[in-house]
XYZ file of C-alpha atoms in Angstrom:
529
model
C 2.363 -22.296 5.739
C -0.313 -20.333 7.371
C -0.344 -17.418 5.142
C 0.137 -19.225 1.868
C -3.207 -21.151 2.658
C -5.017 -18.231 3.890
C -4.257 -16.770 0.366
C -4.998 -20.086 -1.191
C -2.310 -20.164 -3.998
C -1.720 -23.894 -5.734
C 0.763 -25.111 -7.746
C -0.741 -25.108 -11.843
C 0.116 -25.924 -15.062
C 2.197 -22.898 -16.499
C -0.066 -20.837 -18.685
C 2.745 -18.537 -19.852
C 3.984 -18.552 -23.252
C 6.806 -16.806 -24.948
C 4.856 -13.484 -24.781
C 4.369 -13.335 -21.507
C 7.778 -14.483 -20.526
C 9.177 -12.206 -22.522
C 6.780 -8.926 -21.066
C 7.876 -10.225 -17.381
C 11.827 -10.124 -18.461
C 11.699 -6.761 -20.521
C 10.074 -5.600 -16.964
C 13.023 -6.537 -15.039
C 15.991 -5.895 -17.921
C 14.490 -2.298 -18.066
C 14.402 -1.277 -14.504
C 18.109 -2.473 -14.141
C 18.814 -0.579 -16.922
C 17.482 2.501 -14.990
C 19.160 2.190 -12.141
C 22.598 1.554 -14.367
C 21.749 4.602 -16.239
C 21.681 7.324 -13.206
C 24.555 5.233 -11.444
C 27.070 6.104 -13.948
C 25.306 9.511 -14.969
C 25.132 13.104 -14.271
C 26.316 13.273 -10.613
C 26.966 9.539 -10.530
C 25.557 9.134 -6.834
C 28.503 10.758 -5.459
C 26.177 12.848 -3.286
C 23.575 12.423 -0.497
C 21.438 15.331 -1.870
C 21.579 13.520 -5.277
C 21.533 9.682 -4.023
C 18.389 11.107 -1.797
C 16.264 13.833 -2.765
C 18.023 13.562 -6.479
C 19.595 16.804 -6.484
C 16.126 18.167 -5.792
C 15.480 19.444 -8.961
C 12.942 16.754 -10.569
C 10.370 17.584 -12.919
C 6.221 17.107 -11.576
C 5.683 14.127 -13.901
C 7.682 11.313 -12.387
C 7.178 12.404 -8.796
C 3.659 12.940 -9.238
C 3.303 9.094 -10.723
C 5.707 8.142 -8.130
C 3.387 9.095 -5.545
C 0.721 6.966 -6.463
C 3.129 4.110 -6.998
C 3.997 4.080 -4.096
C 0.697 3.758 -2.389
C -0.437 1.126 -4.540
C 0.852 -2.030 -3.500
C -0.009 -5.698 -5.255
C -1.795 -5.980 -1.813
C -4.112 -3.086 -2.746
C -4.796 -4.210 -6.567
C -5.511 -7.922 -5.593
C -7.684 -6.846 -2.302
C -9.684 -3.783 -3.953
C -11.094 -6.409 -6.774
C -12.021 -8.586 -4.744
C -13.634 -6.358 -2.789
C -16.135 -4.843 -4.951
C -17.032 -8.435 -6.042
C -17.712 -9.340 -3.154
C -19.219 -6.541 -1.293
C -19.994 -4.649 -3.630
C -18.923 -1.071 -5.336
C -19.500 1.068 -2.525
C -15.982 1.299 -1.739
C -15.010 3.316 -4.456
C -16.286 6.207 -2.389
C -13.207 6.540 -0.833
C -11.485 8.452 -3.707
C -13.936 11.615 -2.588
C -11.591 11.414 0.558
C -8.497 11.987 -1.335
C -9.828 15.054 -3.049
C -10.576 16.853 0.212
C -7.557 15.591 2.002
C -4.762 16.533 -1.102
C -5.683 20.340 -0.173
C -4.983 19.709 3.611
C -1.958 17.827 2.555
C -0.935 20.504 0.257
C -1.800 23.722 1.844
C -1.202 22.348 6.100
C 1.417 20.254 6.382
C 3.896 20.272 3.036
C 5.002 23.484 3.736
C 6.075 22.955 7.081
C 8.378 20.167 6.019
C 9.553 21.731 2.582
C 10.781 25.139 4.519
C 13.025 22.828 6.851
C 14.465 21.290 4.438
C 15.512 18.273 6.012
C 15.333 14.819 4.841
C 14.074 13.002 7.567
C 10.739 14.127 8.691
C 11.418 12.618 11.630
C 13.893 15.730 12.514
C 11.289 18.010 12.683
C 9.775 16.276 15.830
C 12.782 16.519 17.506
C 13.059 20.803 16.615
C 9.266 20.763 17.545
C 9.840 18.556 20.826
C 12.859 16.518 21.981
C 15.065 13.745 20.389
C 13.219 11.256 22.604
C 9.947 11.187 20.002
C 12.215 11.524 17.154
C 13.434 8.570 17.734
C 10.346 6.892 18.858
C 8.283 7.646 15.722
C 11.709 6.922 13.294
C 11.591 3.051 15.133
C 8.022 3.136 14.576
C 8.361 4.263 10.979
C 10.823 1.990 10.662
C 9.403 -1.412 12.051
C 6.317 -0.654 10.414
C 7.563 -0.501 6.652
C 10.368 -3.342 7.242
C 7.406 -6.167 8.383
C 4.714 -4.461 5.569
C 7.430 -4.719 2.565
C 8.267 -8.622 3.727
C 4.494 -9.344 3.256
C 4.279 -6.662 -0.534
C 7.182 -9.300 -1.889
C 6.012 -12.484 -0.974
C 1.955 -11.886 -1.835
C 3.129 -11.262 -5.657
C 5.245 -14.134 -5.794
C 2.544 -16.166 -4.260
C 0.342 -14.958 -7.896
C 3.597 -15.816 -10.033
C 3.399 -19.248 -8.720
C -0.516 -20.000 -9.263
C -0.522 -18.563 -12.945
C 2.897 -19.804 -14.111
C 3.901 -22.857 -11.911
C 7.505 -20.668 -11.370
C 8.152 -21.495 -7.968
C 7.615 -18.381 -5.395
C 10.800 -18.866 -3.782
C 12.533 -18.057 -7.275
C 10.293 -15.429 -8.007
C 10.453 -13.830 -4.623
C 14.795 -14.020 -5.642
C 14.056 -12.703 -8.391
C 12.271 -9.704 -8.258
C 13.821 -8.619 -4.617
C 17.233 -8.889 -6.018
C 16.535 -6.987 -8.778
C 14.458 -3.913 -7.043
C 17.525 -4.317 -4.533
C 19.703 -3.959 -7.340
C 18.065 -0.609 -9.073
C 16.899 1.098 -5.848
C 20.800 0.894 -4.678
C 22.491 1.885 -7.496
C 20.575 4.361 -9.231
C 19.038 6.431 -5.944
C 16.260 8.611 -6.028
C 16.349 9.454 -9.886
C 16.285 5.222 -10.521
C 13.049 4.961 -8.344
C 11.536 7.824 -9.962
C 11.936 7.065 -13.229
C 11.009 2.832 -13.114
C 8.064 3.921 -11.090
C 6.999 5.505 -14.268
C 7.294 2.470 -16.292
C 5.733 0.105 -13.201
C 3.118 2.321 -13.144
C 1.877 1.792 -16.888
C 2.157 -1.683 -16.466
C -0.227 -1.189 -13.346
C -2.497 0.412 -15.605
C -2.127 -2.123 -18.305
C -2.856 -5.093 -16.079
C -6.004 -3.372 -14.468
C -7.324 -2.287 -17.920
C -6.607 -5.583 -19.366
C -8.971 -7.042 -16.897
C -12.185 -4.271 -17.654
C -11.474 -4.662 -21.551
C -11.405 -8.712 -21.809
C -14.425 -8.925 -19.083
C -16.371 -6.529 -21.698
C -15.678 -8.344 -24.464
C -16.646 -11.452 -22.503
C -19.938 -10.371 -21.378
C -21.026 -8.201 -24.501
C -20.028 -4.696 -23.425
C -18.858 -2.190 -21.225
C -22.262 -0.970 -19.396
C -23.433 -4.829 -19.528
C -20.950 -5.235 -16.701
C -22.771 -2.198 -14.903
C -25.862 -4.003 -15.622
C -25.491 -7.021 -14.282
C -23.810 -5.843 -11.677
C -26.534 -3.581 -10.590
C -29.204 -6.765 -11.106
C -26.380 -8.582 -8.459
C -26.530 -5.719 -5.793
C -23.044 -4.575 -6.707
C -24.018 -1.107 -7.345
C -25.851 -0.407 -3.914
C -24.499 3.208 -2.450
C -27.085 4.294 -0.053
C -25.760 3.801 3.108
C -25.454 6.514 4.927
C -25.402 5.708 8.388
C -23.088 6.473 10.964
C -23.027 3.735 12.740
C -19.317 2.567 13.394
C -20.222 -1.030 13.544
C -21.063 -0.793 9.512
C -18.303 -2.069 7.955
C -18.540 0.817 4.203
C -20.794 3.887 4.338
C -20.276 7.155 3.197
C -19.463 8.695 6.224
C -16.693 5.380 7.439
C -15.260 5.458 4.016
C -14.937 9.419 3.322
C -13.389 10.073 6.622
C -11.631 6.916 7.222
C -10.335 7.774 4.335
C -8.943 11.021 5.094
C -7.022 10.260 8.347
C -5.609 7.046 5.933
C -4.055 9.698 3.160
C -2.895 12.491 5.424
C -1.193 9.306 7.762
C 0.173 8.192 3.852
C 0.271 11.750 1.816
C 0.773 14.059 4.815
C 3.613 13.172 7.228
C 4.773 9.671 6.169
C 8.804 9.736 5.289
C 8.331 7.702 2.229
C 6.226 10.769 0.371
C 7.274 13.213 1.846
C 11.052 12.427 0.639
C 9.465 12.490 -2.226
C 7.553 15.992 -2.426
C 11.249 17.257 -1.430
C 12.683 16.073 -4.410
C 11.730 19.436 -6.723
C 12.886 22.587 -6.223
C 10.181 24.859 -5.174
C 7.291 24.735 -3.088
C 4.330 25.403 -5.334
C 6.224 22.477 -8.141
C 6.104 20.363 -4.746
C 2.057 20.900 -4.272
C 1.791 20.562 -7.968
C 2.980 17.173 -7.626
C 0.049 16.219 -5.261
C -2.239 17.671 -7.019
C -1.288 15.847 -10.183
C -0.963 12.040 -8.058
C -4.423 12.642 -6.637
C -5.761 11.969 -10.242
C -3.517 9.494 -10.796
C -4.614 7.488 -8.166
C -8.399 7.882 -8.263
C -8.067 6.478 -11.829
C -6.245 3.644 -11.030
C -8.138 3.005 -7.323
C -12.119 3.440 -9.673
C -10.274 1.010 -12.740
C -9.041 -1.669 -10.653
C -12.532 -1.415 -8.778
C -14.395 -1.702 -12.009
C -12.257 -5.060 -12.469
C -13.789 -6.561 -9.532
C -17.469 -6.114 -11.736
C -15.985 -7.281 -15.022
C -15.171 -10.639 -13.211
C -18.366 -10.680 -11.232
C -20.272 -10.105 -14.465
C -18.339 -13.034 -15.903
C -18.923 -15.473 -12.868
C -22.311 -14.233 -11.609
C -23.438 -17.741 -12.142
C -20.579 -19.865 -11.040
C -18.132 -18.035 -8.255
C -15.524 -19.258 -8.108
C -14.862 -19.433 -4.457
C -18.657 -21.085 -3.798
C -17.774 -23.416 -6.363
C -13.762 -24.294 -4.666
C -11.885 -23.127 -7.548
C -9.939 -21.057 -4.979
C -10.320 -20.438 -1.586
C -9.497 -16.883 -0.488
C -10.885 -14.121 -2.312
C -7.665 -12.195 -2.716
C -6.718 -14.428 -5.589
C -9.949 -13.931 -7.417
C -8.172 -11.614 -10.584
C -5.130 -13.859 -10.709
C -8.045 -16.891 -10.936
C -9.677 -15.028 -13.637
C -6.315 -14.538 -15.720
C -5.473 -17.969 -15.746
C -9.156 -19.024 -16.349
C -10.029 -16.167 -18.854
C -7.197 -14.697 -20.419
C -4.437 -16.787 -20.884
C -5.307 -17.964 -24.762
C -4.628 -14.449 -25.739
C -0.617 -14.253 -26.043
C 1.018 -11.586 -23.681
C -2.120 -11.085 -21.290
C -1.058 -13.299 -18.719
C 2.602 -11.974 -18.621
C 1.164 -8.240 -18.750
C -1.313 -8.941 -15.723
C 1.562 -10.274 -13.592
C 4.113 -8.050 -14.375
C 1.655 -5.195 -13.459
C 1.334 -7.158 -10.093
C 5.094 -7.117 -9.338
C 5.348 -3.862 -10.819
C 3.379 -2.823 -7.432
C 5.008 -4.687 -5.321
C 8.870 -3.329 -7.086
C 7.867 0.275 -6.360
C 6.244 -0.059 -3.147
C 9.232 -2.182 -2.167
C 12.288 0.626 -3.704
C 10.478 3.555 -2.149
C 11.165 2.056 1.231
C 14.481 1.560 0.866
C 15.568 4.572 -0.240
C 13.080 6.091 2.355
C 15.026 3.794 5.158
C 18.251 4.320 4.245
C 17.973 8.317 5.016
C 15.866 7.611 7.919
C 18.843 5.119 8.863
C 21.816 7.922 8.102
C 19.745 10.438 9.882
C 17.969 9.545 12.560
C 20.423 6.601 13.763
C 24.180 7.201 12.771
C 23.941 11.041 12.542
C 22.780 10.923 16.052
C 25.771 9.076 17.534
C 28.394 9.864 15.471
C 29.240 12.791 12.509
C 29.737 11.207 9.362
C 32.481 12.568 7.081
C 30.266 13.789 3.744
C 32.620 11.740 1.273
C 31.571 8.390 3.292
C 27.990 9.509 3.646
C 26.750 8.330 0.253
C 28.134 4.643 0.521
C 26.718 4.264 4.325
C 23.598 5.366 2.815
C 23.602 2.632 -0.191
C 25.018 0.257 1.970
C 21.572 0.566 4.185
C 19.552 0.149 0.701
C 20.844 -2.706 0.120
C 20.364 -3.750 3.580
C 16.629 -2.962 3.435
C 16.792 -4.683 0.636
C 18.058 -8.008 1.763
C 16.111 -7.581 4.837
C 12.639 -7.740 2.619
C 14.113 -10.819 0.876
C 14.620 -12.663 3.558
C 11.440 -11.615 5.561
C 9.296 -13.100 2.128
C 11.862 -16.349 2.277
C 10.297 -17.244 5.801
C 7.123 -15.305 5.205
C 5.107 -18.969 4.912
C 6.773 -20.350 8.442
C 5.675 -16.790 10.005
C 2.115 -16.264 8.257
C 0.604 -15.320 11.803
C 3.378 -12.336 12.089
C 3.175 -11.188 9.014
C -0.445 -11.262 8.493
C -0.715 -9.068 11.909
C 1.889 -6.659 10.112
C -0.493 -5.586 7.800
C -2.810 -4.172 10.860
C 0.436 -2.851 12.506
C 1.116 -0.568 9.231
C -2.559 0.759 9.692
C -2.395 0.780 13.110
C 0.863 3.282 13.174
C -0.017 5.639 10.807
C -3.056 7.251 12.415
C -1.207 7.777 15.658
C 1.974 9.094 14.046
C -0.423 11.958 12.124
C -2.115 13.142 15.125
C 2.298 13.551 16.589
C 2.501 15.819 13.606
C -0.463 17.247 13.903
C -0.077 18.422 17.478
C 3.522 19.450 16.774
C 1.980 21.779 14.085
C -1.101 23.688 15.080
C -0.714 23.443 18.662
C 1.122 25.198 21.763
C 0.395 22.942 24.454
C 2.047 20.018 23.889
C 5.484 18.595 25.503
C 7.358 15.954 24.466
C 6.436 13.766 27.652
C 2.325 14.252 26.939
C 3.378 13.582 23.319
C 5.110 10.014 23.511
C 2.793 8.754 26.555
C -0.114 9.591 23.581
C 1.692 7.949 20.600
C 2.421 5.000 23.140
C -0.598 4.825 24.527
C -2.682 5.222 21.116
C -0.747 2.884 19.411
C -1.803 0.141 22.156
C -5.793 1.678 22.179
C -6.334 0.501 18.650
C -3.580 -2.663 18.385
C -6.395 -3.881 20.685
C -9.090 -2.590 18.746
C -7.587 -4.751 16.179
C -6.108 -7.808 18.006
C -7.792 -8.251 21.493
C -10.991 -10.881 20.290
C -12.879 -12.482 17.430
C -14.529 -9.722 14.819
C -17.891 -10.644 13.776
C -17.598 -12.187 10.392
C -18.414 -9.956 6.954
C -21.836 -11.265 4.433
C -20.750 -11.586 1.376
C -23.744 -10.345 -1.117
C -25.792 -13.399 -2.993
C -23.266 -15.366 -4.526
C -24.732 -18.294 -6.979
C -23.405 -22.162 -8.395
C -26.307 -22.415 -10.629
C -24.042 -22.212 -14.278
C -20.952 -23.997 -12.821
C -22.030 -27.228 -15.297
C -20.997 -29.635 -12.188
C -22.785 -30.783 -9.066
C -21.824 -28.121 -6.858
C -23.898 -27.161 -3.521
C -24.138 -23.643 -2.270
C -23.133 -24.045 1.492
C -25.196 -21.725 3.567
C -22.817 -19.917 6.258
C -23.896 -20.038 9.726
C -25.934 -17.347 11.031
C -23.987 -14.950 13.833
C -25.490 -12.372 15.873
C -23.027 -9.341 15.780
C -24.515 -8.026 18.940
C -22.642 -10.914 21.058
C -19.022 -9.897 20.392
C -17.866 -6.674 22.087
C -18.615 -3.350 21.136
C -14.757 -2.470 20.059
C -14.147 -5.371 18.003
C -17.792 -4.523 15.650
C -16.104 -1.145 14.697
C -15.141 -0.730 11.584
C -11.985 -1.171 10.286
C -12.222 2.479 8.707
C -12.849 4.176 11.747
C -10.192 2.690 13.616
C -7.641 5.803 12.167
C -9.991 8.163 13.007
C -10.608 6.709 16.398
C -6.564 7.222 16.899
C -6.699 10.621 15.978
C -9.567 11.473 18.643
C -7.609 9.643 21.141
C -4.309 11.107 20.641
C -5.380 14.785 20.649
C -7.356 15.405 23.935
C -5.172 13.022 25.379
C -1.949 14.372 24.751
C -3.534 17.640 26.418
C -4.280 15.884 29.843
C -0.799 14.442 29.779
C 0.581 17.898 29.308
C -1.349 19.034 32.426
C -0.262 16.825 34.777
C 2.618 17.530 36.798
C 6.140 16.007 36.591
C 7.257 14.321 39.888
């Protein structure tokens, strides 16, 4: 039960009505319908290339969306509002960082992997150094999405249960059976395509938020304002010092190392990027997400100040009406929005939108990491079996998410610690890639000693001892109508836990990086035997 009482989710009253019931199952009906649709035409699946890359001749649009979809989890829509109510806007200087790293993405690395060809990334490792790190990175790549998606279905239903009273167990049947379902059947084309609609309804539940907070609190720029009278709209720090947990310099280039680890060399989008025909369509396509995203990532931040504007003088976790931030927008739906028909049902399909194509990227993306990287390397499989192996592991992935969400509550510890593992991966994984690419000294031994050896540096950084906790900024009772006290949190000096475990959380990829690239030069220096 440990990680459905850090998120805090009770059992309520249902607030849905036939509105948002009916939003939540035209969500579901329609993405089956997809995935029906491109199972039974053009090519029918019959193919790899098609079930896969879908006959690699997509237009920008839906890959371009598709991108950003796929970064976007219900993790990241729930935890960025919060975020910025709590601490304040400053983190929406991040989205500089994914301007200046979609030209690196573009220009450095996509057309190393889009003039190979291949459909696991993983393979290039293995041209560039030695099936040994292939296969290390692919089980990396691989243990890291399996344990993230268990924790990107259950979260959601955790939000189903606390606005509707549906229990999370059926929702969490729901919802994986049917992105199962679509992802399997339909391929490539079927994740495409629903990530399209999943993404409007992302947009619809995030906007839904900004417009009724305006209309709640007067206007648009009287959420600014009181924000900026709340300390919400600080962004003046500028120091460098890794033990702050936002500043410029922490979130710009923290940011970086995260998109190239997401936009750069992770299977998942780079599958993607493969599924057009040419190169420059394939850059086109980042461009176009890295818009796409910003919006979305500056909306959903906005959000967090349209419910601080409406709560500034009764929060609702001071005053125990929940107790973990994350579920602050889902609160403020129930609370807020639910006596206008449809809002409700919009806001939480737009949650399990995110989580539905977070959750079918991965398994297509495992599947041909599976075919590729596992089976092709033991045994040549005949090309008329190929596509139903390759379904056969979707589904698999598929199941495997289900049934990590079903015990998700009896393994909160695990799965909470997956989330760091997923962050914890990806910087080490870039700097493989990145020595692979634009350097000659590196060997496969100095490589996987680095990865290895990395990975460990910073799963310490992140696990070995107690972090200092993070201030919230002045938080206030005073309007809450009800005899509430504002509990004063004790005061901690940050200077008595260690050094390591005070650094930020957005250096941490960048600290991988700068360990993995001098290092993997020493280890290529020193002699074998």
């Amino acid at each position: 039960m440990l990680l459905y009482k850090l998120l805090g989710f009770e059992m309520v009253q249902s607030v849905f009505g036939v509105w948002d019931y009916a939003i939540m199952a035209a969500t579901m009906v329609v993405s089956i319908a997809i995935g029906l649709y491109f199972r039974f035409s053009g090519g029918k699946q019959a193919t790899n290339e098609e079930y896969l890359l879908a006959d690699r001749n997509m237009s920008i649009l839906p890959v371009a969306v598709s991108l950003m979809a796929s970064f976007m989890s219900a993790i990241t829509l729930l935890g960025v509002s919060a975020e910025n109510y709590y601490y304040g806007m400053q983190f929406v200087v991040i989205n500089i960082s994914y301007g200046v790293a979609t030209p690196i993405a573009s220009r450095l690395y996509l057309p190393v992997f889009f003039g190979l060809q291949k459909t696991s990334t993983y393979e290039y490792l293995e041209m560039r150094f030695g099936p040994h790190i292939r296969m290390l990175a692919s089980l990396t790549y691989t243990l890291q999405m399996v344990l993230y998606n268990g924790i990107v279905l259950y979260a959601p239903a955790i939000v189903l249960e606390a606005v509707t009273g549906l229990d999370r167990l059926i929702s969490i049947l729901v919802v994986g059976l049917v992105c199962t379902f679509y992802s399997t059947l339909g391929g490539m084309k079927a994740v495409l395509f629903t990530d399209l609609l999943q993404s409007a309804l992302m947009f619809g539940a995030v906007f839904s938020v900004v417009v009724f907070a305006s209309i709640q609190v007067g206007s648009f720029g009287q959420i600014f304002a009181i924000a900026r009278e709340g300390g919400r709209l600080d962004f003046s720090n500028f120091s460098v010092d890794p033990t702050e947990r936002h500043t410029w310099w922490s979130l710009i280039i923290g940011g970086l190392v995260t998109y190239l680890s997401l936009y750069a060399v992770n299977h998942t989008q780079v599958q993607r990027l493969q599924t057009v025909n040419t190169l420059e369509r394939s850059q086109k396509c980042l461009w176009w997400s890295w818009p796409v995203l910003s919006v979305l990532s500056v909306v959903t931040c906005i959000s967090g100040l349209g419910i601080y504007a409406v709560y500034k003088d009764c929060d609702p976790f001071v005053s125990h009406s929940i107790s973990a931030i994350d579920q602050l927008m889902p609160y403020y739906v129930v609370d807020a929005m639910k006596e206008v028909p449809g809002l409700a049902g919009l806001f939480v399909a737009g949650i399990f939108s995110a989580s539905l194509s977070t959750i079918s990227a991965s398994c297509n993306a495992l599947a041909a990491v599976t075919l590729h990287d596992y089976v092709g390397r033991w045994c040549k499989v005949p090309a008329s079996y190929a596509p139903w192996l390759t379904k056969l592991a979707a589904c698999g992935y598929g199941l495997v998410f289900l049934a990590l969400a079903f015990i998700a509550e009896y393994l909160g510890g695990v799965l909470q610690a997956a989330l760091t593992i997923f962050g914890a991966v990806g910087g080490p994984l870039l700097g493989v890639f990145t020595l692979g690419m634009f350097t000659t000294f590196a060997n496969e031994r100095a490589v996987s000693v680095a990865l290895l050896s990395g990975m460990a540096t910073t799963l310490w950084i992140s696990f070995g001892g107690p972090r200092p906790p993070v201030t919230k900024l002045p938080l206030s009772v005073e309007g809450c109508g009800f005899n509430v006290t504002l509990a004063t949190a004790a005061v901690t000096n940050p200077s008595d836990y260690f050094y390591l475990y005070r650094i930020s959380y957005m250096w941490t990829s960048p600290v991988r990086i700068v360990f993995i690239l001098p290092s993997s030069s020493g280890f290529a220096r020193v002699p074998v035997g």
